[in-house]
Coordinates of C-alpha atoms and ligand atoms in Angstrom, one line a residue:
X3 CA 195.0 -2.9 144.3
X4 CA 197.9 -5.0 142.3
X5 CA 200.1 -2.4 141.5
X6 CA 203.8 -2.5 139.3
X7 CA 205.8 0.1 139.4
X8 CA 208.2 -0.1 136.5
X9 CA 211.6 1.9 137.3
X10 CA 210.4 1.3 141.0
X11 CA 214.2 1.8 141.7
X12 CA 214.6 5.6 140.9
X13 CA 214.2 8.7 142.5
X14 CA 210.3 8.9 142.6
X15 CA 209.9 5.0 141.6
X16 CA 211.4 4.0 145.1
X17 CA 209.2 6.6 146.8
X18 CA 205.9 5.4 145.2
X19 CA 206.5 2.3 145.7
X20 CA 206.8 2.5 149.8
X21 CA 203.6 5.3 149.6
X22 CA 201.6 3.2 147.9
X23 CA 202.8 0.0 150.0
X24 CA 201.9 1.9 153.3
X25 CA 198.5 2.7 152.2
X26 CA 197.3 -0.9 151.6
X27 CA 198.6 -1.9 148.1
X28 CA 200.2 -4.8 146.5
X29 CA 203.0 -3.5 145.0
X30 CA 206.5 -4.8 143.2
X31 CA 209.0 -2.9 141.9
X32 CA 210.2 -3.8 138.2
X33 CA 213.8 -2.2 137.6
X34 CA 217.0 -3.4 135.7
X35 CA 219.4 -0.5 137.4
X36 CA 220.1 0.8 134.2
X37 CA 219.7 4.4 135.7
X38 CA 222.6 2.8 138.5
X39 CA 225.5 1.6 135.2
X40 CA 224.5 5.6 133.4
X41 CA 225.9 6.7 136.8
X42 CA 228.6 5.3 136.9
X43 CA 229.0 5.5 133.3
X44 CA 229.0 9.4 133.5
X45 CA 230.6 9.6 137.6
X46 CA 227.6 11.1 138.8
X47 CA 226.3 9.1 141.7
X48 CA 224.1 10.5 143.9
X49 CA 225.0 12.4 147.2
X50 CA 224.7 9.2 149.2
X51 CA 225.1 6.1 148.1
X52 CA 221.7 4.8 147.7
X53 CA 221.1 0.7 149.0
X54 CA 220.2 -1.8 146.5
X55 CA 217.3 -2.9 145.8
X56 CA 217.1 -6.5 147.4
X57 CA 218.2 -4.3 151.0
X58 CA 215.8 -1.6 150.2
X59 CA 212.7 -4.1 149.9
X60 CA 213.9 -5.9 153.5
X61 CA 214.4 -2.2 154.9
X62 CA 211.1 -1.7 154.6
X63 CA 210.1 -5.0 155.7
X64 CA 211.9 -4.1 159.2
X65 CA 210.7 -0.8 158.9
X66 CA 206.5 -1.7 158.3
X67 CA 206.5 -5.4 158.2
X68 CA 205.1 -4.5 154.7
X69 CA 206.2 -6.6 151.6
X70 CA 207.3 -5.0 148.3
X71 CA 208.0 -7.5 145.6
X72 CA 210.7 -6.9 143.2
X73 CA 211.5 -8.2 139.7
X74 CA 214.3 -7.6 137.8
X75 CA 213.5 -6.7 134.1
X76 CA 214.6 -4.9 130.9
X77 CA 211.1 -3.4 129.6
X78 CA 212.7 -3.4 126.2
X79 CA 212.6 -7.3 126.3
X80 CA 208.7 -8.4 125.3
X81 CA 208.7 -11.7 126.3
X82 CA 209.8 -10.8 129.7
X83 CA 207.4 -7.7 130.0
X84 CA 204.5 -10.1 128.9
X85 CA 205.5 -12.8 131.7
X86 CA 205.4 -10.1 134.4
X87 CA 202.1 -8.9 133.5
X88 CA 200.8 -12.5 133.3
X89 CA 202.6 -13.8 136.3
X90 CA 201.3 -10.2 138.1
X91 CA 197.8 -9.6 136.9
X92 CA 198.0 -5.8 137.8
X93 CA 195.2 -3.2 138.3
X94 CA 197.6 -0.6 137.7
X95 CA 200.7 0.0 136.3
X96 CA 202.9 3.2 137.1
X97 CA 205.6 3.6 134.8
X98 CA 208.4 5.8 135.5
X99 CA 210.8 3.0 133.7
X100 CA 212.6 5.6 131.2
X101 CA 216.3 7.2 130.9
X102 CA 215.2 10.8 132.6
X103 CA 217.5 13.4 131.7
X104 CA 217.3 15.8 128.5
X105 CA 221.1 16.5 129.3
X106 CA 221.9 13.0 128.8
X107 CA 219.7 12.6 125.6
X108 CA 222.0 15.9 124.2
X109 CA 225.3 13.9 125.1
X110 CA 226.3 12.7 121.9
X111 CA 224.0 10.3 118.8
X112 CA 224.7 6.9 121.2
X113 CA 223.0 8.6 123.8
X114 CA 220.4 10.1 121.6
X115 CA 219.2 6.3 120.4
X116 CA 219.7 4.9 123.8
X117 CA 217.0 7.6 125.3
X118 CA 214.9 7.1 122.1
X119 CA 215.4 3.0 122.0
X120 CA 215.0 2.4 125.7
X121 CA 212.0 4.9 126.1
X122 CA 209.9 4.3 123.2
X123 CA 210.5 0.6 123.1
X124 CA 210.0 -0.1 126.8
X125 CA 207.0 1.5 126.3
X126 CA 205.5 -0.3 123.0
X127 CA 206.0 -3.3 125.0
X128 CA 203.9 -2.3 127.7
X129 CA 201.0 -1.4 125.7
X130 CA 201.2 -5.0 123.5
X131 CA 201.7 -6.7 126.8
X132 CA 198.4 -4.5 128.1
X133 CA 197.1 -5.8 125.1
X134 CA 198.0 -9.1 125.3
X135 CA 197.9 -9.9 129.0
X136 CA 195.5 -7.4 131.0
X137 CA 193.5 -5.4 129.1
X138 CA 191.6 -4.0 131.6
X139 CA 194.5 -2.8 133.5
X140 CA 195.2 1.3 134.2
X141 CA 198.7 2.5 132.7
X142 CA 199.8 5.4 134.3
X143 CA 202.5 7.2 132.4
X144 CA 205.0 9.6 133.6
X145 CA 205.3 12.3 130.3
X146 CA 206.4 15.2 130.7
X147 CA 205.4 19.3 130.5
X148 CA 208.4 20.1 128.2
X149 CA 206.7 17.9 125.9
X150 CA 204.6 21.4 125.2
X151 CA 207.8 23.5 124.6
X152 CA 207.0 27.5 125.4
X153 CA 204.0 28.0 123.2
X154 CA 202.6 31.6 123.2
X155 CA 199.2 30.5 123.9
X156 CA 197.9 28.8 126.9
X157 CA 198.4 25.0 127.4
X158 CA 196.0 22.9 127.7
X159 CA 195.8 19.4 129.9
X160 CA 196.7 17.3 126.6
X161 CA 193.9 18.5 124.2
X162 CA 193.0 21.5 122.5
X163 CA 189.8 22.8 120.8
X164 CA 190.4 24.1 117.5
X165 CA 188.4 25.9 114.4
X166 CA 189.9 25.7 111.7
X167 CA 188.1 26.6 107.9
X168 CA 184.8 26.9 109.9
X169 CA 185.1 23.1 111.2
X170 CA 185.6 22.4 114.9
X171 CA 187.9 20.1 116.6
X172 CA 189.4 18.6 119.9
X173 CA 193.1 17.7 118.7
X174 CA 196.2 16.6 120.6
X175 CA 197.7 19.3 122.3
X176 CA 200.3 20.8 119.5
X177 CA 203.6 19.6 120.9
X178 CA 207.4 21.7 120.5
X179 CA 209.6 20.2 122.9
X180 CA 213.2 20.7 123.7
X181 CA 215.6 17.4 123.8
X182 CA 215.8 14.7 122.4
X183 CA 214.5 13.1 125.7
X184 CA 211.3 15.2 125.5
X185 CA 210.8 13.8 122.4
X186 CA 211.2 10.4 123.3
X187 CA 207.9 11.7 125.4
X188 CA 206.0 12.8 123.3
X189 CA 206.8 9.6 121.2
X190 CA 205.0 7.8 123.8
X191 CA 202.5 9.8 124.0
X192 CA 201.6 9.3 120.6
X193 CA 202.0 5.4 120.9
X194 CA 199.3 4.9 124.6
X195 CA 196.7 7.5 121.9
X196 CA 197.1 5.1 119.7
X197 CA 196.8 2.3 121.7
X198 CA 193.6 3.3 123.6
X199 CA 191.7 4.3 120.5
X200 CA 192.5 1.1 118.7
X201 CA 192.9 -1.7 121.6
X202 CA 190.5 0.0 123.8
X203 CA 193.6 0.2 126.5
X204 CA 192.7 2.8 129.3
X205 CA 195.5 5.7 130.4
X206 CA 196.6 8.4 132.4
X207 CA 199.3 10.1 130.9
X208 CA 200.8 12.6 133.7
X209 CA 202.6 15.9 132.2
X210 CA 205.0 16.4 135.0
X211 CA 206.7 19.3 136.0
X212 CA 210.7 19.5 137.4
X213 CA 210.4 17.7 140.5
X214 CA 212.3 18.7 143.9
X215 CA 212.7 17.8 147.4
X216 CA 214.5 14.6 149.3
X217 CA 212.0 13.3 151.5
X218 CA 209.0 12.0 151.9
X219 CA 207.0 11.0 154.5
X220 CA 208.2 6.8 154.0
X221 CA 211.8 8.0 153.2
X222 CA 212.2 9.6 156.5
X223 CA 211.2 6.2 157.9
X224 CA 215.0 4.9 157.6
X225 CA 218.4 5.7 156.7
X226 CA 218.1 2.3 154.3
X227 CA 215.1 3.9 152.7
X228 CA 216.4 7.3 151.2
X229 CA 215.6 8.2 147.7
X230 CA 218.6 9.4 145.2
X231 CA 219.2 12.9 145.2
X232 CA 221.1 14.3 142.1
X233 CA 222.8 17.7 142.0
X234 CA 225.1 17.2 138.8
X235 CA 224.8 18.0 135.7
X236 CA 223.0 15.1 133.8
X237 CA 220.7 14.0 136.1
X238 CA 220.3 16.9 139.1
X239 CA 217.2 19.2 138.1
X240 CA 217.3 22.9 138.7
X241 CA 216.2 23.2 142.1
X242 CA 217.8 20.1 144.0
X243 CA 220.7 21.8 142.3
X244 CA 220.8 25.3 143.6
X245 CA 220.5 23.8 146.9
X246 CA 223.5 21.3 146.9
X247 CA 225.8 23.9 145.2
X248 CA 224.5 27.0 148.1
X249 CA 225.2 24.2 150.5
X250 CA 229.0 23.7 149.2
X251 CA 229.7 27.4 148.9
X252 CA 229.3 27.0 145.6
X253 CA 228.0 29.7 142.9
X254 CA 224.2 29.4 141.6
X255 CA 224.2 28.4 137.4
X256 CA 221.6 30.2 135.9
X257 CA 221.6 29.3 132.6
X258 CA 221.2 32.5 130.6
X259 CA 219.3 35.4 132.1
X260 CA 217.0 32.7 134.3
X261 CA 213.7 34.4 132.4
X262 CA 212.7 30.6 131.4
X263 CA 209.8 30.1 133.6
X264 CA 208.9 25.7 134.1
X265 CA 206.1 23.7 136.3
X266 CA 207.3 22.9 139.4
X267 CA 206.0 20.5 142.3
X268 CA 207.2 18.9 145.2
X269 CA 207.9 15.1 145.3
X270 CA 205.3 14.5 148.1
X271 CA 202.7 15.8 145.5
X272 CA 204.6 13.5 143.1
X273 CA 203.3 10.6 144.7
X274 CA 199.6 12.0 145.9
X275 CA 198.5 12.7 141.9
X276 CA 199.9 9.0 141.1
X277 CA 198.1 8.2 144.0
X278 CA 194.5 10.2 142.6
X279 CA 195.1 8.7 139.3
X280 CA 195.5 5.1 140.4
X281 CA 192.1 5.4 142.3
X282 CA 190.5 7.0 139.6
X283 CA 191.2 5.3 136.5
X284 CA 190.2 6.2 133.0
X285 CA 187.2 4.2 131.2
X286 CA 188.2 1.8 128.7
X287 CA 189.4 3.3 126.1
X288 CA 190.1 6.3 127.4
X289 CA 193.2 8.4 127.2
X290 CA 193.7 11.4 129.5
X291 CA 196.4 13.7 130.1
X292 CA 196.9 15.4 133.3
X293 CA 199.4 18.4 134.0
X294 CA 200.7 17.3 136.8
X295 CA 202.6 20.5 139.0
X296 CA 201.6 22.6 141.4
X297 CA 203.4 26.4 140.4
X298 CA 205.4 28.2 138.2
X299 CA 208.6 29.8 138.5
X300 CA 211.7 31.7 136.5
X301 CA 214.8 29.8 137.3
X302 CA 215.8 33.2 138.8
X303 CA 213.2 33.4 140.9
X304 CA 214.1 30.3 142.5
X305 CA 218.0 30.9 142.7
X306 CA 216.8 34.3 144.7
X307 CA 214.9 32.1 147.1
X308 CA 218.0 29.5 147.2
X309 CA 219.9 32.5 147.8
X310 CA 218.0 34.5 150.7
X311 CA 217.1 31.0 152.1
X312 CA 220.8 29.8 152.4
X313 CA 221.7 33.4 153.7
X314 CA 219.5 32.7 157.1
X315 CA 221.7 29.8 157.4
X316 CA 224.4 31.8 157.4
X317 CA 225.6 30.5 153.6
X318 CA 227.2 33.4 151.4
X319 CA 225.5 32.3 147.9
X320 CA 226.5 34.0 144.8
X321 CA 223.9 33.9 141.3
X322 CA 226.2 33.3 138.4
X323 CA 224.5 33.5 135.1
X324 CA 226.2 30.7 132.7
X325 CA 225.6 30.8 128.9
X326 CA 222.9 28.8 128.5
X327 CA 224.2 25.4 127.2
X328 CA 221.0 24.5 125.8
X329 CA 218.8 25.9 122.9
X330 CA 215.3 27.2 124.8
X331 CA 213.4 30.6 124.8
X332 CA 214.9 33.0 126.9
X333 CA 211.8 34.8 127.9
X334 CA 208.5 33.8 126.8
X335 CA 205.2 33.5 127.9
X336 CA 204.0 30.4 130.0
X337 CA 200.4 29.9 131.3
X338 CA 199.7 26.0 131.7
X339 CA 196.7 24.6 132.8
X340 CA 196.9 22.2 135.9
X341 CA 193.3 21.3 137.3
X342 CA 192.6 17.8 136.9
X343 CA 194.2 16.7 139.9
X344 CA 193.4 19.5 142.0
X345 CA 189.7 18.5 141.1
X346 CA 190.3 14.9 142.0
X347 CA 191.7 16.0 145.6
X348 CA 195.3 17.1 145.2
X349 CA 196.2 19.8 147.9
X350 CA 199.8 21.1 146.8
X351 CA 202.7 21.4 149.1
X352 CA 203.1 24.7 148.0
X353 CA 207.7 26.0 147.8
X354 CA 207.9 27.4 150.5
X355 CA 210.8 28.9 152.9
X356 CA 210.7 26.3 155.3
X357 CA 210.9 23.6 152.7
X358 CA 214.1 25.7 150.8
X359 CA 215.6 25.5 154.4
X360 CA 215.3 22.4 155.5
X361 CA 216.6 20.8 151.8
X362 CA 219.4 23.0 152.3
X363 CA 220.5 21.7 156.0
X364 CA 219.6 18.2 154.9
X365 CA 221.6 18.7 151.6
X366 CA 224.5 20.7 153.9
X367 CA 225.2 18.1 156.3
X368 CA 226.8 15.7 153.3
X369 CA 228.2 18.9 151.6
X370 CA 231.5 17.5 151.8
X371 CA 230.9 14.8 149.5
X372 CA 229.1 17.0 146.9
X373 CA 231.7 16.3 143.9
X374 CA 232.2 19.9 142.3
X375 CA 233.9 19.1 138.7
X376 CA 230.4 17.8 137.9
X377 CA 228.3 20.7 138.7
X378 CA 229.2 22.9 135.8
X379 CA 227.4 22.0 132.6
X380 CA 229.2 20.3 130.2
X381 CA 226.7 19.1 127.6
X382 CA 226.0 21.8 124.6
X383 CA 222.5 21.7 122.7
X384 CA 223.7 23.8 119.8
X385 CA 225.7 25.3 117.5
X386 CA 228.2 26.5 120.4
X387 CA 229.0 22.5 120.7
X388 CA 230.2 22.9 117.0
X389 CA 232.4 25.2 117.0
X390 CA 233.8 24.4 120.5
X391 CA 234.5 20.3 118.4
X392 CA 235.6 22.3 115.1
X393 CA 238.1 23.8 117.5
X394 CA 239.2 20.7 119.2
X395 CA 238.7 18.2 116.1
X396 CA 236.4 16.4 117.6
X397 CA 233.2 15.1 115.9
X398 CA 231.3 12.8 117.6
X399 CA 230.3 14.9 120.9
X400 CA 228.2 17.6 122.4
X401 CA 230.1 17.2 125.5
X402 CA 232.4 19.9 126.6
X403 CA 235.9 19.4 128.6
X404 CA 236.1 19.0 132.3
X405 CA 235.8 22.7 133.3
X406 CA 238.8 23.7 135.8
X407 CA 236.9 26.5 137.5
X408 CA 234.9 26.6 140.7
X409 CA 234.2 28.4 142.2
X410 CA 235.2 31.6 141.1
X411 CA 236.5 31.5 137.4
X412 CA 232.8 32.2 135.8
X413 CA 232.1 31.0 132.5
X414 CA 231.0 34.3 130.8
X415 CA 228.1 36.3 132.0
X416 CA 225.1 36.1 129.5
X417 CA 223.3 38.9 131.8
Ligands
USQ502 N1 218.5 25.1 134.5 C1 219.4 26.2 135.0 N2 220.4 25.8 135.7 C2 220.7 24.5 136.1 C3 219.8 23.5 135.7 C4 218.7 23.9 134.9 O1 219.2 27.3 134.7 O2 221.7 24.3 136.8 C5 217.3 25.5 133.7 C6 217.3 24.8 132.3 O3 217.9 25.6 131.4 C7 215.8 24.7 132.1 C8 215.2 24.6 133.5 O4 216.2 25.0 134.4 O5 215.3 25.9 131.5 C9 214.8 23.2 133.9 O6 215.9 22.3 133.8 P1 216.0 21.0 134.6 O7 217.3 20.3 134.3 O8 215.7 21.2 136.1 O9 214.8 20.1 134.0 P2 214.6 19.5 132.6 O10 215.8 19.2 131.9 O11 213.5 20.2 131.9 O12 214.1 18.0 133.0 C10 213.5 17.7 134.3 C11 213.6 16.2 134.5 C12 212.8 15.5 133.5 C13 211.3 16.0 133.5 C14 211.3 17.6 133.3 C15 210.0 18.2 133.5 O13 215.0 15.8 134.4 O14 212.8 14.1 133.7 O15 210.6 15.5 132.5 O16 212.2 18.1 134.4 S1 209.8 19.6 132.5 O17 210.9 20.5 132.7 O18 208.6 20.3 132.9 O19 209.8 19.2 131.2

């Protein structure tokens, strides 16, 4: 199949795009490294410096004598969108092309409207340039599970049945979630319904759970072809955290008491359900939401694992629970369904000890250039932002001051 990846450059973009490439596909990456200039906006590069694009593409050209295309594009300008799709005629298109992190969406109001703008524009275009250019042509959207929230029901796969006055229904999925990048989510969520019921566009809209891990099976094919691995505080997610600050001897930060409880799934798996979906698209018209991880866990659970994991390795990992910086249930119940894409085929790579280890020694062999100062969280959801800016007399930020401690000094216990 034709198939565009749009933020092809990223942490599970780049991946895709060599998996898919390796199995037969057509692929080209569409990127304009704005994920690369947030970076170094913020200082928070990856562990290792990741190669660009052009040298990625003739990597894997040395590597499999496979071609991957690239084109570099801002989704947010139509008229460039619509040549792409013209100039491409894709099957499918995978689009991970959005600003990822709910820390960076919480920053301050400039970041706020760039998550919203570049998310929920980027994606408008698509779906007029679907419209316009290859209607027939499978979207595949990367949403998100925190789109739900922490309901204290169940969670359906995108839709639920309700009664309601003695009148049945299947509705959208009620969603609560928890950033302002969640939001920008759900905002596009609404947006592809809309656009299938009225254009008769066809998509797969996968709820995806926190992703972890470093390698894949194309990855491992060359230093050149590494993905970006992120352990700081914007754009490193829970796990992949834990196991760069265990490798640098550095405390665990559990936010709050770690009772919140998330989705999780391995990248490998990442790339197998946008793998299932491409193959088994949608009918016209039709849009489908799949959950899209493979277990649950509390983020305590996983710092114990991180910690008895790291201890075999001969690591001495302390758990330190940090106020939580952002505004979320503490405890709560979470059972989410997930069983569309095990019934199209997905067979999890399940956490598992080995997998803990061998991210750690992988992680541990570059400890030394794990950058500490931006570890610690430093970007406040609520009203604890206020009154830290009332105090400084600031206004305009939820971001906090460079922390001094590590490790050691704790930022107070929450239990
Ligand atoms: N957390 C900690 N300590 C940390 C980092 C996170 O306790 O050092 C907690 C957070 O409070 C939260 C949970 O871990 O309860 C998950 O946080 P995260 O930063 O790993 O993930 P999140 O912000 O939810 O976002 C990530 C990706 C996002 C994706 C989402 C899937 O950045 O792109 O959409 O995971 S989900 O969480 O299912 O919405």
């Amino acid at each position: 199949m034709r198939i565009l990846i749009l933020g092809g450059d990223g942490y599970l973009g780049w991946p895709t795009a060599m998996y898919l490439s390796r199995r037969g596909h057509e692929v080209t990456v569409v990127d304009n490294f704005a994920k690369r200039r947030w970076e170094k906006e913020l200082s928070v590069l990856p562990l290792l410096p990741v190669p660009l694009l052009g040298d990625r593409v003739k990597a894997w050209k040395k590597a499999t004598g496979l071609t991957i295309g690239k084109v570099e594009a801002d989704l947010c300008d139509f008229a460039l969108v619509k040549g792409v799709l013209h100039d491409f005629e894709p099957h499918a298109i995978i689009h991970y092309g959005e600003q990822p992190s709910a820390p960076f969406s919480m920053m301050d109001c400039h970041r706020a409207v760039v998550t919203q703008t570049n998310n929920i524009t980027g994606t408008l275009n698509v779906l007029w340039a679907l419209r316009e250019q290859a209607p027939d042509c499978h979207l595949v959207k990367l949403g998100t599970m925190g789109e739900y929230g922490t309901p204290n029901i169940d969670i359906e796969e995108g839709f639920i049945e309700i009664e309601h006055n003695g009148r049945r229904d299947v509705l959208p999925y009620p969603k609560q979630p928890g950033s302002f990048y969640h939001l920008s989510k759900v905002h596009d969520s609404n947006n592809i319904l809309f656009a299938c019921r009225v254009w008769k566009l066809r998509s797969t809209d996968l709820h995806q759970g926190v992703v972890y891990g470093i390698e894949t099976d194309e990855t491992r094919l060359g230093p050149e072809l590494i993905t970006s691995f992120h352990y700081d505080h914007i754009f490193g997610t829970a796990l992949n955290r834990f196991c760069a600050q265990a490798a640098a001897g550095i405390p665990l930060t559990v936010y709050g008491a770690g009772k919140q409880k998330r989705g999780f799934l391995n990248i490998r798996d990442t790339l197998r359900c946008v793998e299932l979906s491409v193959l088994n698209p949608p009918q016209a018209g039709e849009y489908r939401v799949f959950n899209q991880f493979t277990e649950t866990f509390t983020i305590l659970e996983l710092a114990s694992l991180v910690k008895v994991q790291s201890g075999k390795l001969g690591l001495k990992t302390e758990i330190q629970h940090l106020a939580n910086p952002r505004v979320e249930a503490a405890e709560h119940y979470y059972n989410a369904r997930h069983q569309k894409l095990l019934d199209l085929g997905l067979k999890p790579h399940l956490l598992s000890e080995v997998l803990i280890e061998s991210m750690l020694a992988s992680v541990r062999e570059n400890a030394h250039l794990i950058r500490q100062e931006t570890i610690l969280p430093r970007v406040q959801w609520g009203h604890a932002a206020r009154a830290a800016r009332a105090a400084a007399g600031a206004h305009e930020s939820t971001l906090l001051p460079e922390p001094a401690m590590l490790p050691g000094r704790a930022h107070p216990a929450e239990g």
